PDB file of C-alpha atoms in Angstrom:
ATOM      1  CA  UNK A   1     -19.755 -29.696 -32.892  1.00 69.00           C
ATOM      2  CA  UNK A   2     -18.232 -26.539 -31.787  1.00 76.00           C
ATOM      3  CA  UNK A   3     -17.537 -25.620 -28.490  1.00 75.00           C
ATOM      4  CA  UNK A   4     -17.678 -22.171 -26.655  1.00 77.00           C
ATOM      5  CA  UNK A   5     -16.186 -20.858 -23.369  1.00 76.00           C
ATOM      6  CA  UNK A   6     -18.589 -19.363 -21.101  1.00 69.00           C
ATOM      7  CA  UNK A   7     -17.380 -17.770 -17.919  1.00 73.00           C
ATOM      8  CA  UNK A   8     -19.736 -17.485 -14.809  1.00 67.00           C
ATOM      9  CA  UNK A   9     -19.162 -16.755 -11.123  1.00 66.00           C
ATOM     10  CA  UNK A  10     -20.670 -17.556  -7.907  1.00 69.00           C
ATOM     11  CA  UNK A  11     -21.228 -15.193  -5.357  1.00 67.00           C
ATOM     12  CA  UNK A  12     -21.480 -16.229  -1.977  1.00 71.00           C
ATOM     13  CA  UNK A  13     -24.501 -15.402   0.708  1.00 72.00           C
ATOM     14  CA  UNK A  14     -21.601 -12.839   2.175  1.00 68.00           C
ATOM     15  CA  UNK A  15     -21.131 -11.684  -1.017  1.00 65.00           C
ATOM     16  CA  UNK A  16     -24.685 -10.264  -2.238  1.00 71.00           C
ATOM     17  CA  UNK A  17     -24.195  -6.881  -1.505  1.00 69.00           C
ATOM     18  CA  UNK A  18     -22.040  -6.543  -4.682  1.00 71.00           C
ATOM     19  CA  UNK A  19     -25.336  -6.859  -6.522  1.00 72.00           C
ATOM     20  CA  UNK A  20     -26.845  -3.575  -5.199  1.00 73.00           C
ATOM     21  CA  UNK A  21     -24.502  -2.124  -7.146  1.00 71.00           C
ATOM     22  CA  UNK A  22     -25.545  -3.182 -10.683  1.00 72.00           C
ATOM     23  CA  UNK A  23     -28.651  -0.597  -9.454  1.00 76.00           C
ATOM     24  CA  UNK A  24     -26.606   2.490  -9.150  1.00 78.00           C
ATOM     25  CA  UNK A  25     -23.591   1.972 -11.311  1.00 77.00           C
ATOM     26  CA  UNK A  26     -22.926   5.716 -10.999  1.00 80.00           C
ATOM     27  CA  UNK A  27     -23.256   5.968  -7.868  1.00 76.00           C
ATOM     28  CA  UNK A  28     -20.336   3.255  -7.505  1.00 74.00           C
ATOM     29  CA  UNK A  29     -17.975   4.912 -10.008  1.00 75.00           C
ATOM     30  CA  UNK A  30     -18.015   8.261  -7.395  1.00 77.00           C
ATOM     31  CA  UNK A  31     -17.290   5.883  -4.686  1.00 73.00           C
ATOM     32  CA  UNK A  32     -14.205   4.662  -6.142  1.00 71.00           C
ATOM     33  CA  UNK A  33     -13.096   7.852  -7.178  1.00 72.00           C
ATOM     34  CA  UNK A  34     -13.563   9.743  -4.255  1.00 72.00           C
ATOM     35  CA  UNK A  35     -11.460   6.773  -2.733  1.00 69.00           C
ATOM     36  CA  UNK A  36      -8.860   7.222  -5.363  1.00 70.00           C
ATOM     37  CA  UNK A  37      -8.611  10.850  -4.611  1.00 71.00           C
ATOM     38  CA  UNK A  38      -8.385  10.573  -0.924  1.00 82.00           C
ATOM     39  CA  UNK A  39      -5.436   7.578  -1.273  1.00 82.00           C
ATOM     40  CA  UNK A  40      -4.043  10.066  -3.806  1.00 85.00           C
ATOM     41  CA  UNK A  41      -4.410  13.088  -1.526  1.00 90.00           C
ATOM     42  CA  UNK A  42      -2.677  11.222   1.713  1.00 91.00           C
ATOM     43  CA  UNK A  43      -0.083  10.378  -0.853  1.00 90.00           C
ATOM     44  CA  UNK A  44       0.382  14.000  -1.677  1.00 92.00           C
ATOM     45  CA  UNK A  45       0.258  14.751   2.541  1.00 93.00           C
ATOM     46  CA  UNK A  46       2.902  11.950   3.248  1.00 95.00           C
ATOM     47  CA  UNK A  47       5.358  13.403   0.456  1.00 92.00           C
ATOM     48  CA  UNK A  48       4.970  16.830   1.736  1.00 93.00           C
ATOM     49  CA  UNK A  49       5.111  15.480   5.670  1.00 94.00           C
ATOM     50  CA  UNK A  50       7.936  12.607   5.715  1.00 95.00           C
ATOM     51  CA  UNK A  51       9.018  14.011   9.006  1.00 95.00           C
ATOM     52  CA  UNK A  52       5.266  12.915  10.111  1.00 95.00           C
ATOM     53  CA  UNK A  53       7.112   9.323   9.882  1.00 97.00           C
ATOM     54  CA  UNK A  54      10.313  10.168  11.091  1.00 97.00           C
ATOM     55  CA  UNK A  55      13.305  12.937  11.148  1.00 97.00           C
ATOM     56  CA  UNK A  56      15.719  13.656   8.228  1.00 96.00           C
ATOM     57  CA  UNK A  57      13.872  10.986   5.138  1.00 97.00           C
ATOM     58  CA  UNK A  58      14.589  12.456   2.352  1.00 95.00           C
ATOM     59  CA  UNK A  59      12.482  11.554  -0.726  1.00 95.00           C
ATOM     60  CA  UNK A  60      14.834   9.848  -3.385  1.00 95.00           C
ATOM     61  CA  UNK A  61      12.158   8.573  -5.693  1.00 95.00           C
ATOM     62  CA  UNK A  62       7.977   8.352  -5.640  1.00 94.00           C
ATOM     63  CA  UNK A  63       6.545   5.182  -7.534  1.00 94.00           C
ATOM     64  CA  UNK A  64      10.208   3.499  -7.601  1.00 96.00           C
ATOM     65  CA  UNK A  65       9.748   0.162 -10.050  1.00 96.00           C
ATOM     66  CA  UNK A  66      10.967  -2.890  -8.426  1.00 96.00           C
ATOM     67  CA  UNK A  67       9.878  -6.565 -10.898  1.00 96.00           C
ATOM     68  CA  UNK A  68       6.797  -7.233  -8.644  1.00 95.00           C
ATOM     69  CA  UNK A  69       5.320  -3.536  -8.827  1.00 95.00           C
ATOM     70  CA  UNK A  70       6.137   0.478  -7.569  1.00 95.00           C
ATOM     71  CA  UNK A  71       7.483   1.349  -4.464  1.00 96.00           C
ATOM     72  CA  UNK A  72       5.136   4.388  -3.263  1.00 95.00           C
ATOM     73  CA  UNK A  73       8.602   6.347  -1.700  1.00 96.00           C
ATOM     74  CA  UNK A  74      12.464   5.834  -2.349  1.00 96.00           C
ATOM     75  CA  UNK A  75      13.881   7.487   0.741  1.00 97.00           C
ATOM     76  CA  UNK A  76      16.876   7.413   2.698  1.00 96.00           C
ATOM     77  CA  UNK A  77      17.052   8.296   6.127  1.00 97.00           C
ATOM     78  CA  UNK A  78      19.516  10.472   8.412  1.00 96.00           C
ATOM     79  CA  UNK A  79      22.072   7.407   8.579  1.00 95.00           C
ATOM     80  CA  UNK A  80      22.278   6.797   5.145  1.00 94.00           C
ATOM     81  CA  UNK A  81      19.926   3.669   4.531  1.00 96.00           C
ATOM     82  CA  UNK A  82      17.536   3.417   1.962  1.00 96.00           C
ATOM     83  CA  UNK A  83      14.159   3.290   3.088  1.00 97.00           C
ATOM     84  CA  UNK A  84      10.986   1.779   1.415  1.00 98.00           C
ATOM     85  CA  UNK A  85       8.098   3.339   2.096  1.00 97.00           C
ATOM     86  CA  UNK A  86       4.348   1.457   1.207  1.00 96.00           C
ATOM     87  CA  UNK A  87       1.274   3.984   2.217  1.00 95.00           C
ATOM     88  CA  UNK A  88      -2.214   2.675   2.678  1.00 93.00           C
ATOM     89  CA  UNK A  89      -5.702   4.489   2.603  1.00 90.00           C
ATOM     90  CA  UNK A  90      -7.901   4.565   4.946  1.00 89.00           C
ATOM     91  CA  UNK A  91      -6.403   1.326   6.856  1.00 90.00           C
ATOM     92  CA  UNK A  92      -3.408  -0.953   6.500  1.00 92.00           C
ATOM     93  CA  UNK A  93      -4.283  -4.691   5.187  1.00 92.00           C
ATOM     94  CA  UNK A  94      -2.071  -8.125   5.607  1.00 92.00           C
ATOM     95  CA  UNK A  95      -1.891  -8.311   1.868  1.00 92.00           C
ATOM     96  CA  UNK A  96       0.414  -4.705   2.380  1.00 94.00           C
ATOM     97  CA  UNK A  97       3.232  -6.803   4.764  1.00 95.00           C
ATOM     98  CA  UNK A  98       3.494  -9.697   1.190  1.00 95.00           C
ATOM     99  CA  UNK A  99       3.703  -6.524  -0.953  1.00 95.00           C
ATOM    100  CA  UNK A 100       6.736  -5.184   1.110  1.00 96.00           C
ATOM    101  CA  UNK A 101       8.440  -8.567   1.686  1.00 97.00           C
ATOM    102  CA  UNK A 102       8.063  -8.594  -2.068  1.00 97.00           C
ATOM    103  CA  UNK A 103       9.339  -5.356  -2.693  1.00 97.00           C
ATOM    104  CA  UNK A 104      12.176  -5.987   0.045  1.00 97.00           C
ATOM    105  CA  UNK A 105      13.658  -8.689  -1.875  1.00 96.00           C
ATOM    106  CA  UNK A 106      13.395  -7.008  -5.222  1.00 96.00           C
ATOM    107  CA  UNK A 107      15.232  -4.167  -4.050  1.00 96.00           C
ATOM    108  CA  UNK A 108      17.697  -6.381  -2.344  1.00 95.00           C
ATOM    109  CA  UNK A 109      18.710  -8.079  -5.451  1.00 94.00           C
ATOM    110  CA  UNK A 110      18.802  -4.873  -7.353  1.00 94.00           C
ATOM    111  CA  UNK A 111      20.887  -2.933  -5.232  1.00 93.00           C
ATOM    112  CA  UNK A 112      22.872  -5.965  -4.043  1.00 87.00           C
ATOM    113  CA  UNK A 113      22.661  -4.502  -0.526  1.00 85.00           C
ATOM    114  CA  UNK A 114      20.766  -6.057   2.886  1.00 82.00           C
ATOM    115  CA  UNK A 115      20.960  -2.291   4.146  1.00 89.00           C
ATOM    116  CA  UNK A 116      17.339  -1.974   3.587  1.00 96.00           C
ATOM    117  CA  UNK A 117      14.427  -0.468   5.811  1.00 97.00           C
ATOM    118  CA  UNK A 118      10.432  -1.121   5.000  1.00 98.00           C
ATOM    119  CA  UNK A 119       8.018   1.167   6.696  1.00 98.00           C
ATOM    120  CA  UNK A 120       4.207   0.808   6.034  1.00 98.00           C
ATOM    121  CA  UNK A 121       2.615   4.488   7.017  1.00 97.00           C
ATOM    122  CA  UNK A 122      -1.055   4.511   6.814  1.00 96.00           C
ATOM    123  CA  UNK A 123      -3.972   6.238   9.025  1.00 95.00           C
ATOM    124  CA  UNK A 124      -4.992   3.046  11.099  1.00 95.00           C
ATOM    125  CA  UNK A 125      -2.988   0.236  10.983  1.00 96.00           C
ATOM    126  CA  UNK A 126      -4.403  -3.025  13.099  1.00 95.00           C
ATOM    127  CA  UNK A 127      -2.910  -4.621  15.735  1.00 94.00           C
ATOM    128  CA  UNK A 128      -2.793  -7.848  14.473  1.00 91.00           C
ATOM    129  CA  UNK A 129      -0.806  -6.378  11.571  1.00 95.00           C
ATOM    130  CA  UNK A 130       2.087  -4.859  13.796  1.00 96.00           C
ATOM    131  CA  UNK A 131       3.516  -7.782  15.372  1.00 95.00           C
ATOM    132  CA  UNK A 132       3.451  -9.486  11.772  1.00 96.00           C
ATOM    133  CA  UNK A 133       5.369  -6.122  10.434  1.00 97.00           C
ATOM    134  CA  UNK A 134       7.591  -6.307  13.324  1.00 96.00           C
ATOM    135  CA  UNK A 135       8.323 -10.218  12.888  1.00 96.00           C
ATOM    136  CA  UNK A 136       9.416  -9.895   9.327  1.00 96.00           C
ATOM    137  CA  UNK A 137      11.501  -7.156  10.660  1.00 96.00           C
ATOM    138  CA  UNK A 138       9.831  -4.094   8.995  1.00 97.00           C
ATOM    139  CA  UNK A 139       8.062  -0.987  10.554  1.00 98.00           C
ATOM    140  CA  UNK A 140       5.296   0.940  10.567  1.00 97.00           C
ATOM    141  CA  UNK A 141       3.636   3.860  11.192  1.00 97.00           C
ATOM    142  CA  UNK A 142       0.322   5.850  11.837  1.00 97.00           C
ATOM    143  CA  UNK A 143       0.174   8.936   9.851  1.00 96.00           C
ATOM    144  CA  UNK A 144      -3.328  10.430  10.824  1.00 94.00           C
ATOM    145  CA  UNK A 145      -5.091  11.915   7.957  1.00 88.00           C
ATOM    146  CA  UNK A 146      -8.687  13.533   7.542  1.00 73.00           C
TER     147      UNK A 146
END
């Protein structure tokens, strides 16, 4: 007797609207690149606007590679420190705070230095998000972007 793996999921009653995709599989693929390009295109604005964040970052390096992934923007500010910078599109998400942390420590035991700022920019970031930013002692800020 042989045996064969067969994957299967469940989808949960919360879930179902996944399925009116399978309809319009098209019509999904220009969703998710028109969000690509818009995450791409506040990308571009943030680069072009770091003072929209604060006065005197200069850009160092753009997708910086740390072990656990790419730092959207290497900076250092006016006092010297080096600054890393995690954008979001359209809205800021808990998982973004575990990717700095993440990213924090990397950098940490790269550079062998604690002198080390995190800033998550994004459009709308939630309020139950800052004080957890602000507890690991990170930042953030709003960038508005249309």
């Amino acid at each position: 007797m042989t045996s064969k793996k067969v994957e299967s999921y469940w989808l949960n009653p919360e879930y179902l609207w996944i399925m009116g995709y399978l309809a319009d599989p098209d019509g999904l693929k220009r969703q998710l690149e028109n969000f690509a390009k818009k995450e791409e295109e506040y990308q571009k604005y943030i680069r072009e606007n770091l003072n929209q964040i604060e006065e005197g970052l200069i850009v160092i390096s753009e997708q910086y590679k740390v072990p656990t992934g790419k730092i959207d923007i290497f900076a250092r500010d006016k006092d010297g420190k080096d600054v890393l910078i995690e954008l979001k599109h359209p809205s800021a998400t808990s998982s973004a705070i575990g990717q700095l942390l993440k990213y924090r420590e990397d950098y940490r035991k790269m550079s062998k230095s604690e002198q080390v700022r995190c800033i998550l920019v994004a459009p709308q970031i939630p309020d139950k998000l800052r004080s957890s930013i602000e507890q690991n002692q990170m930042e953030y800020k709003e960038v508005p972007f249309e």
